[in-house]
Short mmCIF file of C-alpha atoms and ligand atoms in Angstrom, two decimals:
data_model
loop_
_atom_site.label_atom_id
_atom_site.label_comp_id
_atom_site.label_asym_id
_atom_site.label_seq_id
_atom_site.Cartn_x
_atom_site.Cartn_y
_atom_site.Cartn_z
CA MET V 484 -60.41 -121.67 -97.12
CA SER V 485 -57.23 -122.98 -95.68
CA LEU V 486 -54.51 -125.18 -98.38
CA ILE V 487 -52.60 -126.55 -95.23
CA ASP V 488 -52.94 -130.01 -95.40
CA HIS V 489 -50.97 -133.87 -95.31
CA THR V 490 -48.44 -132.81 -97.19
CA HIS V 491 -47.25 -130.14 -94.20
CA ARG V 492 -48.06 -132.60 -91.50
CA PRO V 493 -45.02 -132.16 -89.72
CA ASP V 494 -44.25 -136.01 -88.69
CA ALA V 495 -44.05 -136.48 -92.38
CA LEU V 496 -41.04 -138.67 -92.85
CA SER V 497 -39.36 -140.02 -96.10
CA TRP V 498 -37.73 -143.24 -96.56
CA VAL V 499 -34.58 -140.42 -98.32
CA ALA V 500 -33.08 -140.93 -94.58
CA SER V 501 -31.18 -137.09 -94.85
CA ALA V 502 -34.50 -135.00 -95.73
CA ASN V 503 -35.30 -136.61 -91.95
CA ALA V 504 -32.24 -134.69 -90.14
CA ALA V 505 -33.71 -132.12 -88.43
CA ASP V 506 -31.15 -129.08 -89.70
CA THR V 507 -32.42 -130.17 -93.51
CA ASP V 508 -33.18 -126.87 -95.49
CA PHE V 509 -35.57 -129.81 -97.44
CA PRO V 510 -37.79 -132.44 -95.51
CA ILE V 511 -40.67 -134.11 -97.27
CA GLN V 512 -42.75 -130.84 -96.98
CA ASN V 513 -40.58 -128.27 -99.08
CA LEU V 514 -40.55 -130.15 -102.52
CA PRO V 515 -38.66 -127.81 -104.37
CA TYR V 516 -38.66 -127.26 -108.49
CA GLY V 517 -34.82 -126.63 -109.54
CA LEU V 518 -33.11 -127.44 -113.17
CA PHE V 519 -29.54 -129.03 -113.32
CA ARG V 520 -27.79 -131.64 -114.60
CA ARG V 521 -25.32 -134.22 -113.64
CA ALA V 522 -21.68 -132.39 -113.18
CA GLY V 523 -19.53 -132.85 -115.61
CA SER V 524 -21.37 -134.15 -118.07
CA ASN V 525 -23.73 -133.19 -121.58
CA GLU V 526 -26.45 -134.67 -120.72
CA SER V 527 -29.83 -132.06 -121.04
CA ALA V 528 -31.10 -130.36 -118.25
CA ARG V 529 -34.10 -131.65 -116.57
CA VAL V 530 -35.73 -130.02 -113.18
CA GLY V 531 -35.07 -132.08 -110.32
CA ILE V 532 -36.91 -131.60 -106.20
CA ALA V 533 -34.94 -131.72 -104.07
CA ILE V 534 -35.16 -134.26 -100.57
CA GLY V 535 -32.75 -133.68 -98.28
CA GLU V 536 -28.69 -134.45 -99.29
CA GLN V 537 -30.47 -135.54 -102.98
CA ILE V 538 -32.57 -135.06 -105.73
CA LEU V 539 -35.05 -136.65 -107.41
CA ASP V 540 -34.27 -136.03 -111.60
CA LEU V 541 -37.82 -136.19 -112.53
CA LYS V 542 -36.66 -137.39 -116.42
CA LEU V 543 -35.85 -141.05 -114.99
CA ALA V 544 -38.71 -140.81 -112.48
CA ALA V 545 -41.24 -140.06 -114.85
CA ALA V 546 -39.94 -143.48 -117.13
CA ALA V 547 -39.00 -145.48 -114.01
CA GLY V 548 -41.97 -144.50 -111.61
CA LYS V 549 -45.80 -145.82 -111.37
CA TRP V 550 -47.79 -142.16 -112.19
CA SER V 551 -51.62 -141.82 -112.80
CA SER V 552 -51.60 -140.34 -116.77
CA ALA V 553 -52.65 -137.37 -115.53
CA VAL V 554 -49.53 -136.56 -113.35
CA GLN V 555 -47.52 -138.55 -116.17
CA VAL V 556 -48.75 -135.34 -118.27
CA LEU V 557 -47.86 -133.15 -115.79
CA LEU V 558 -44.37 -134.96 -115.23
CA GLN V 559 -43.29 -134.53 -118.94
CA PRO V 560 -42.08 -130.95 -119.63
CA LEU V 561 -40.34 -131.58 -116.59
CA ALA V 562 -37.75 -134.64 -117.25
CA ASP V 563 -37.42 -132.09 -120.33
CA GLY V 564 -35.89 -129.98 -118.57
CA ASP V 565 -39.07 -127.51 -119.24
CA LEU V 566 -40.55 -125.62 -115.76
CA ASN V 567 -42.48 -123.14 -117.89
CA THR V 568 -45.03 -125.26 -119.04
CA PHE V 569 -46.11 -126.70 -115.46
CA MET V 570 -45.69 -123.61 -114.19
CA ALA V 571 -48.36 -122.24 -116.31
CA GLN V 572 -50.82 -124.77 -115.06
CA PRO V 573 -53.15 -124.28 -112.61
CA SER V 574 -52.91 -124.05 -108.77
CA ALA V 575 -54.76 -127.33 -108.58
CA GLN V 576 -52.93 -129.50 -110.69
CA ARG V 577 -49.16 -128.62 -109.86
CA ARG V 578 -51.12 -129.29 -106.43
CA LEU V 579 -51.72 -132.81 -107.70
CA LEU V 580 -47.67 -133.14 -108.44
CA ARG V 581 -46.80 -131.90 -104.97
CA HIS V 582 -49.18 -134.94 -103.67
CA ALA V 583 -48.47 -137.74 -106.49
CA ILE V 584 -44.50 -136.57 -105.53
CA PHE V 585 -44.63 -136.51 -101.45
CA GLU V 586 -46.53 -139.91 -102.23
CA ALA V 587 -43.86 -141.57 -103.99
CA LEU V 588 -41.32 -140.13 -101.27
CA LEU V 589 -43.01 -140.70 -98.03
CA GLU V 590 -41.53 -143.33 -96.06
CA GLY V 591 -43.18 -146.73 -96.98
CA SER V 592 -43.91 -145.49 -100.49
CA LYS V 593 -44.75 -148.57 -103.18
CA GLN V 594 -42.33 -146.39 -105.25
CA GLN V 595 -39.21 -146.93 -103.48
CA ALA V 596 -37.49 -149.61 -104.73
CA ALA V 597 -38.38 -147.67 -109.01
CA LEU V 598 -36.81 -144.34 -107.40
CA SER V 599 -34.30 -144.85 -105.69
CA ALA V 600 -31.78 -144.93 -108.31
CA CYS V 601 -33.87 -141.81 -109.84
CA LEU V 602 -31.36 -140.00 -107.10
CA LEU V 603 -28.47 -137.76 -107.27
CA PRO V 604 -26.92 -136.28 -104.59
CA GLN V 605 -26.96 -132.21 -105.05
CA ALA V 606 -23.59 -132.11 -104.74
CA ALA V 607 -23.09 -134.30 -107.54
CA ALA V 608 -25.35 -131.79 -109.80
CA GLN V 609 -24.80 -128.91 -111.49
CA MET V 610 -27.87 -125.96 -111.39
CA ALA V 611 -28.77 -123.87 -113.60
CA VAL V 612 -31.35 -120.97 -113.67
CA PRO V 613 -34.26 -123.03 -113.12
CA CYS V 614 -37.04 -121.44 -116.00
CA ARG V 615 -37.07 -119.25 -118.65
CA ILE V 616 -37.52 -115.72 -116.92
CA GLY V 617 -39.23 -113.69 -119.80
CA ASP V 618 -39.29 -110.55 -117.67
CA TYR V 619 -37.39 -108.90 -114.59
CA THR V 620 -39.16 -106.07 -112.05
CA ASP V 621 -37.45 -105.11 -109.01
CA PHE V 622 -39.35 -103.75 -105.79
CA TYR V 623 -39.54 -101.90 -103.01
CA THR V 624 -40.84 -103.72 -100.33
CA GLY V 625 -38.92 -102.79 -97.49
CA ILE V 626 -39.82 -100.05 -96.02
CA TYR V 627 -37.24 -99.64 -93.84
CA HIS V 628 -34.14 -100.82 -95.71
CA ALA V 629 -36.36 -97.62 -98.34
CA THR V 630 -36.22 -95.68 -95.59
CA THR V 631 -32.51 -95.70 -94.64
CA VAL V 632 -31.36 -94.99 -97.94
CA GLY V 633 -33.61 -92.49 -98.75
CA LYS V 634 -31.99 -90.70 -95.81
CA LEU V 635 -28.50 -91.26 -97.42
CA PHE V 636 -29.91 -90.07 -100.68
CA ARG V 637 -32.01 -87.40 -99.50
CA PRO V 638 -32.11 -86.56 -95.40
CA ASP V 639 -35.14 -83.99 -95.82
CA ASN V 640 -37.06 -86.25 -96.99
CA PRO V 641 -36.50 -90.06 -97.09
CA LEU V 642 -39.89 -92.06 -97.51
CA LEU V 643 -41.46 -90.49 -101.06
CA PRO V 644 -45.17 -89.58 -100.33
CA ASN V 645 -45.56 -92.24 -103.07
CA TYR V 646 -44.26 -94.98 -101.08
CA LYS V 647 -47.37 -95.93 -98.90
CA TRP V 648 -49.91 -95.58 -101.72
CA VAL V 649 -47.94 -97.88 -104.76
CA PRO V 650 -45.94 -100.80 -104.74
CA ILE V 651 -42.88 -98.77 -106.24
CA GLY V 652 -40.44 -100.90 -108.97
CA TYR V 653 -38.36 -100.54 -111.64
CA HIS V 654 -38.31 -103.45 -114.62
CA GLY V 655 -34.04 -105.17 -114.87
CA ARG V 656 -32.60 -107.17 -116.75
CA SER V 657 -33.34 -111.03 -117.36
CA SER V 658 -29.97 -112.22 -119.16
CA SER V 659 -27.04 -111.07 -116.05
CA ILE V 660 -29.35 -112.84 -114.35
CA GLY V 661 -27.00 -116.43 -112.32
CA VAL V 662 -27.76 -119.48 -109.96
CA SER V 663 -25.86 -119.63 -106.73
CA GLY V 664 -22.45 -120.80 -106.69
CA GLY V 665 -20.82 -118.39 -109.40
CA THR V 666 -19.27 -115.40 -109.45
CA VAL V 667 -20.07 -111.81 -110.24
CA ARG V 668 -17.55 -109.44 -112.13
CA ARG V 669 -17.17 -105.69 -110.31
CA PRO V 670 -18.80 -103.97 -112.67
CA LEU V 671 -17.05 -100.71 -114.98
CA GLY V 672 -19.00 -97.27 -114.87
CA GLN V 673 -19.80 -93.29 -114.25
CA LEU V 674 -18.90 -92.41 -110.87
CA MET V 675 -18.77 -88.68 -109.55
CA PRO V 676 -16.33 -88.58 -107.01
CA PRO V 677 -16.90 -86.56 -104.34
CA GLY V 678 -16.54 -83.13 -105.09
CA ALA V 679 -15.01 -83.46 -108.26
CA GLU V 680 -16.60 -81.60 -111.35
CA ALA V 681 -16.48 -84.48 -114.28
CA PRO V 682 -17.70 -87.99 -114.09
CA VAL V 683 -14.34 -90.77 -114.42
CA ARG V 684 -14.86 -94.16 -115.55
CA ALA V 685 -14.01 -96.99 -113.37
CA ALA V 686 -14.07 -99.87 -111.84
CA CYS V 687 -17.06 -99.53 -108.99
CA LYS V 688 -15.52 -98.81 -105.89
CA ARG V 689 -18.99 -99.32 -103.18
CA LEU V 690 -20.24 -102.84 -104.93
CA ASP V 691 -22.99 -103.92 -102.05
CA HIS V 692 -25.29 -107.11 -101.85
CA GLU V 693 -29.24 -106.53 -101.53
CA LEU V 694 -31.37 -109.29 -99.13
CA GLU V 695 -34.68 -110.29 -101.23
CA LEU V 696 -36.85 -112.89 -102.21
CA GLY V 697 -38.47 -113.58 -105.83
CA LEU V 698 -41.06 -114.47 -106.52
CA PHE V 699 -42.46 -116.81 -109.70
CA VAL V 700 -45.15 -115.37 -112.00
CA ALA V 701 -47.15 -118.84 -112.63
CA GLY V 702 -50.01 -118.92 -115.82
CA GLY V 703 -49.78 -115.13 -117.06
CA ASN V 704 -52.36 -112.53 -118.12
CA ALA V 705 -53.41 -111.30 -121.60
CA LEU V 706 -52.34 -107.76 -122.26
CA GLY V 707 -54.55 -105.24 -120.86
CA GLU V 708 -56.39 -108.09 -118.41
CA PRO V 709 -55.54 -106.72 -115.24
CA ILE V 710 -55.83 -109.73 -112.10
CA ALA V 711 -57.83 -109.25 -109.33
CA MET V 712 -56.35 -109.43 -106.12
CA GLU V 713 -58.50 -112.30 -105.23
CA ASP V 714 -57.05 -114.60 -108.18
CA ALA V 715 -53.67 -113.28 -106.84
CA ASP V 716 -52.40 -116.64 -105.29
CA GLU V 717 -53.10 -118.41 -108.60
CA HIS V 718 -50.66 -116.57 -110.05
CA MET V 719 -48.35 -117.11 -107.89
CA PHE V 720 -45.21 -120.41 -108.71
CA GLY V 721 -43.20 -119.93 -106.14
CA VAL V 722 -40.13 -117.98 -103.77
CA THR V 723 -36.21 -118.43 -104.16
CA LEU V 724 -33.65 -116.45 -102.81
CA LEU V 725 -32.57 -113.28 -105.12
CA ASN V 726 -29.46 -110.62 -104.56
CA ASP V 727 -29.95 -107.60 -107.07
CA TRP V 728 -26.48 -106.85 -106.95
CA SER V 729 -25.61 -102.82 -106.16
CA ALA V 730 -23.37 -100.20 -107.40
CA ARG V 731 -23.77 -97.41 -105.09
CA ASP V 732 -21.30 -95.07 -106.79
CA MET V 733 -22.77 -95.29 -109.87
CA GLN V 734 -26.83 -95.48 -108.98
CA GLY V 735 -25.57 -91.99 -106.87
CA TRP V 736 -24.80 -91.07 -110.34
CA GLU V 737 -27.50 -91.96 -112.86
CA TYR V 738 -30.57 -92.48 -110.63
CA GLN V 739 -32.66 -89.53 -110.92
CA PRO V 740 -34.78 -89.45 -112.93
CA LEU V 741 -35.84 -92.99 -114.31
CA GLY V 742 -34.47 -95.11 -111.37
CA PRO V 743 -31.78 -97.78 -111.67
CA PHE V 744 -29.85 -98.86 -114.33
CA LEU V 745 -26.47 -99.71 -115.15
CA ALA V 746 -26.10 -100.12 -111.41
CA LYS V 747 -28.00 -102.60 -111.19
CA ASN V 748 -28.09 -104.52 -114.54
CA PHE V 749 -25.01 -106.27 -114.54
CA ALA V 750 -26.09 -108.99 -112.25
CA THR V 751 -28.59 -110.75 -109.94
CA THR V 752 -27.68 -114.10 -108.47
CA ILE V 753 -30.94 -116.44 -107.24
CA SER V 754 -30.56 -119.73 -105.88
CA PRO V 755 -31.19 -122.74 -107.42
CA TRP V 756 -34.37 -123.78 -105.57
CA ILE V 757 -38.18 -122.79 -106.09
CA VAL V 758 -40.08 -123.01 -102.72
CA SER V 759 -44.21 -123.41 -104.42
CA MET V 760 -46.58 -121.61 -102.67
CA ASP V 761 -48.49 -125.24 -101.68
CA ALA V 762 -44.86 -126.08 -99.46
CA LEU V 763 -45.33 -122.02 -97.89
CA GLU V 764 -48.77 -121.50 -97.25
CA PRO V 765 -48.37 -122.95 -92.85
CA PHE V 766 -46.41 -119.85 -92.98
CA ARG V 767 -48.81 -117.06 -93.70
CA THR V 768 -49.79 -114.83 -91.67
CA ALA V 769 -51.91 -111.99 -91.56
CA PHE V 770 -50.84 -108.62 -92.88
CA ALA V 771 -51.75 -104.40 -92.17
CA HIS V 772 -50.53 -101.28 -92.49
CA PRO V 773 -50.34 -99.33 -89.63
CA GLU V 774 -53.91 -97.87 -88.62
CA SER V 775 -51.77 -94.42 -88.61
CA ASP V 776 -50.98 -94.92 -92.59
CA PRO V 777 -52.73 -94.56 -95.98
CA GLN V 778 -54.72 -97.64 -96.01
CA PRO V 779 -53.88 -99.25 -99.88
CA LEU V 780 -56.11 -98.88 -102.29
CA PRO V 781 -58.82 -101.56 -103.48
CA TYR V 782 -57.72 -102.95 -105.88
CA ILE V 783 -54.53 -104.26 -104.20
CA ASP V 784 -57.07 -104.70 -100.92
CA SER V 785 -58.48 -108.20 -100.01
CA ALA V 786 -60.05 -110.12 -97.09
CA LYS V 787 -58.15 -113.02 -97.93
CA ASN V 788 -54.60 -110.00 -98.40
CA ARG V 789 -55.05 -108.94 -94.49
CA ALA V 790 -55.93 -112.01 -93.44
CA GLU V 791 -53.19 -113.81 -94.73
CA GLY V 792 -51.14 -112.06 -97.42
CA GLY V 793 -47.78 -112.04 -95.53
CA TYR V 794 -44.54 -114.79 -95.32
CA GLN V 795 -42.86 -115.72 -91.65
CA ILE V 796 -39.59 -116.20 -93.76
CA GLU V 797 -36.16 -115.67 -91.86
CA LEU V 798 -33.72 -114.32 -94.11
CA GLU V 799 -29.62 -114.33 -93.46
CA VAL V 800 -26.69 -112.51 -94.99
CA TRP V 801 -23.83 -114.48 -94.44
CA LEU V 802 -19.72 -112.82 -95.73
CA GLN V 803 -16.62 -115.07 -96.29
CA THR V 804 -13.73 -112.97 -97.34
CA GLU V 805 -10.34 -114.15 -99.90
CA ALA V 806 -9.06 -113.98 -96.22
CA MET V 807 -10.93 -116.33 -94.34
CA ARG V 808 -11.54 -119.36 -97.54
CA ALA V 809 -7.78 -118.96 -97.80
CA LYS V 810 -7.56 -120.52 -93.67
CA GLY V 811 -10.61 -122.40 -94.06
CA GLU V 812 -12.94 -120.25 -91.29
CA SER V 813 -16.54 -120.82 -92.34
CA ALA V 814 -18.62 -117.45 -93.70
CA THR V 815 -19.94 -114.93 -90.77
CA ARG V 816 -23.84 -114.06 -90.42
CA LEU V 817 -23.79 -110.12 -91.68
CA MET V 818 -27.72 -109.70 -90.48
CA ARG V 819 -31.01 -111.31 -90.18
CA SER V 820 -33.79 -110.03 -90.60
CA ASN V 821 -37.52 -111.33 -91.65
CA PHE V 822 -39.91 -110.97 -94.61
CA LYS V 823 -42.74 -110.20 -92.53
CA HIS V 824 -41.97 -106.44 -92.34
CA ALA V 825 -42.13 -105.95 -96.14
CA TYR V 826 -44.58 -102.99 -96.59
CA TRP V 827 -46.57 -104.37 -99.21
CA THR V 828 -47.30 -108.03 -100.05
CA LEU V 829 -46.23 -110.35 -103.16
CA ALA V 830 -50.10 -110.38 -103.68
CA GLN V 831 -49.85 -106.65 -104.07
CA MET V 832 -47.05 -106.97 -106.31
CA LEU V 833 -48.34 -109.36 -108.27
CA THR V 834 -51.56 -107.34 -108.77
CA HIS V 835 -50.48 -103.82 -108.80
CA HIS V 836 -48.01 -105.23 -111.33
CA ALA V 837 -50.80 -106.58 -113.93
CA SER V 838 -53.28 -103.56 -112.69
CA ASN V 839 -52.09 -101.00 -115.97
CA GLY V 840 -53.47 -104.56 -118.19
CA CYS V 841 -48.93 -105.18 -118.58
CA ASN V 842 -49.02 -109.32 -119.43
CA LEU V 843 -46.82 -111.23 -116.53
CA GLN V 844 -46.02 -114.49 -118.13
CA PRO V 845 -45.29 -118.04 -116.51
CA GLY V 846 -41.92 -117.75 -115.46
CA ASP V 847 -41.72 -114.07 -114.62
CA LEU V 848 -39.09 -112.88 -111.60
CA LEU V 849 -40.59 -109.93 -109.27
CA GLY V 850 -38.14 -109.17 -106.72
CA THR V 851 -39.20 -108.03 -103.34
CA GLY V 852 -36.85 -105.25 -102.70
CA THR V 853 -34.20 -105.32 -99.86
CA GLN V 854 -36.05 -107.18 -96.91
CA SER V 855 -33.72 -104.78 -94.00
CA GLY V 856 -35.50 -105.34 -90.31
CA PRO V 857 -36.24 -102.21 -88.09
CA GLU V 858 -33.12 -102.24 -85.86
CA ALA V 859 -29.21 -100.39 -87.46
CA ASN V 860 -27.96 -103.82 -87.25
CA GLU V 861 -30.58 -105.89 -89.93
CA GLY V 862 -29.81 -104.16 -92.64
CA GLY V 863 -29.78 -106.37 -96.16
CA SER V 864 -27.32 -104.56 -97.21
CA MET V 865 -23.55 -102.96 -96.72
CA LEU V 866 -24.84 -99.84 -97.59
CA GLU V 867 -27.40 -99.84 -94.37
CA LEU V 868 -24.73 -101.68 -92.39
CA SER V 869 -22.33 -99.42 -92.96
CA ASN V 870 -24.15 -96.41 -93.21
CA GLY V 871 -23.83 -94.63 -96.55
CA GLY V 872 -19.69 -95.95 -96.03
CA LYS V 873 -19.39 -93.89 -92.70
CA GLN V 874 -19.24 -96.64 -90.78
CA VAL V 875 -17.13 -99.78 -90.53
CA LEU V 876 -17.88 -103.16 -89.81
CA THR V 877 -15.05 -105.49 -87.95
CA LEU V 878 -15.61 -109.26 -88.99
CA PRO V 879 -14.77 -111.93 -86.46
CA ASN V 880 -10.94 -112.41 -88.31
CA GLY V 881 -10.20 -108.46 -87.91
CA GLU V 882 -10.92 -107.58 -91.41
CA THR V 883 -13.29 -105.26 -91.67
CA ARG V 884 -15.67 -103.83 -94.49
CA SER V 885 -17.89 -100.34 -95.72
CA PHE V 886 -18.61 -102.19 -98.86
CA LEU V 887 -17.41 -105.05 -100.59
CA LEU V 888 -13.75 -106.61 -101.69
CA ASP V 889 -12.74 -108.55 -105.02
CA GLY V 890 -12.83 -112.27 -103.69
CA ASP V 891 -15.72 -111.79 -100.92
CA ALA V 892 -18.20 -114.57 -100.99
CA VAL V 893 -21.78 -112.82 -100.21
CA GLY V 894 -24.47 -115.83 -99.39
CA LEU V 895 -28.00 -115.15 -98.92
CA ARG V 896 -30.07 -117.88 -96.54
CA ALA V 897 -34.31 -118.19 -95.49
CA TYR V 898 -36.43 -120.77 -93.67
CA ALA V 899 -39.64 -120.50 -92.31
CA VAL V 900 -40.73 -121.64 -89.23
CA HIS V 901 -43.59 -121.70 -87.73
CA GLU V 902 -45.16 -123.33 -84.69
CA GLY V 903 -46.75 -126.85 -85.44
CA ALA V 904 -45.74 -126.72 -89.10
CA ARG V 905 -42.12 -128.80 -90.44
CA ARG V 906 -39.52 -125.78 -90.39
CA ILE V 907 -38.22 -125.78 -94.52
CA GLY V 908 -35.89 -123.61 -96.70
CA PHE V 909 -34.13 -121.93 -99.59
CA GLY V 910 -30.80 -123.44 -99.93
CA GLU V 911 -28.04 -120.71 -100.60
CA CYS V 912 -28.10 -117.90 -102.54
CA VAL V 913 -24.04 -116.96 -102.91
CA ALA V 914 -21.58 -115.32 -105.36
CA THR V 915 -17.96 -114.85 -105.10
CA ILE V 916 -16.32 -111.16 -106.63
CA VAL V 917 -14.45 -111.39 -109.00
CA PRO V 918 -11.77 -108.05 -110.15
CA ALA V 919 -13.28 -106.10 -112.87
CA PRO V 920 -12.26 -105.34 -116.93
CA SER V 921 -9.20 -103.80 -116.73
CA LEU V 922 -9.02 -100.89 -118.55
MN1 LIG O 2418 -33.26 -104.27 -105.52
#
């Protein structure tokens, strides 16, 4: 059953004028959730909804708006800055709030007078990590990334035999997840210089980004009780951009036998706005493995997943170096790809994660793995774009990069576009690299 409804109508307009701009990420069809406070204030954080260049402050809106009692109950934890309680609601309740906010922000709404005073320009807000992220897991669903990186680490055996059977992942660390707009400190670590007999402790020399999406879990499952593929959508709340910062030299030395550890857990950056699964409904697409590949085992297969388990989301990486910033030059785009290339769907990641009885909880974050496109210039990391550091990229201002340097600001962007649907965007996921601590 399609869940596309009047809130997806491409011609719907808002009384918030900036939401009607053709190039806005946040038209009335989007309505993503974020956590914020007024920049420079000591006020408590509250959940807001991005609309055009504004934020609808749900603390103010809960008090000033006219809402049904069912909607008022949903708004209360959001007014108190608690997104997790709302995430745990059944999808029908989450959709009820989407519909109420849509009506309230729609052109001609009777709520306009009351809610006009509940807006804050996004430029005046300080965003925070949007919810309590209890656990963070990072998958590896980008098959072009897995193949290219596999070739660099294991030239004879790039894609391990389990790749086409199991949605591969590792458990990451939620404490170092930060929101867009901050800095990332270059990590210190154990490195094995080429040809050396023993490792050294030094600042990472091969600092990299990874272009990923992050799926936030809605309602969880009880320990010991797997989630069926048919129920996966019910457990999905929404999606952000995610940069899985990676120290490639540390990774090469430490990753066997137990996988990523300190090469990954020093920083992860996410975009501040969680785009709900409801907003992404028009951008679903059919999903299949190539016929010559193994087909998914039944527990991660379903008719719905084959019909519409994929999502068409355009993805981009942008770089602004310190020199570019000093001269007022805007960021340059490094690559583009699309999430439709992912080898496993969001539903398969989630279902596989819980398939052993592992309990997912509201607010848990599942990274998709680096989403590279099929072409060499569509790598979602510097490791791919520089062919393992063997080639340099020349930027428009003449600077070169094989990996990231201090002062570089890496920005991820994404937007969903489909014929007959209003384009929606994800905002920005940017962070600037600062030097390592002194040894
Ligand atoms: Mn990753």
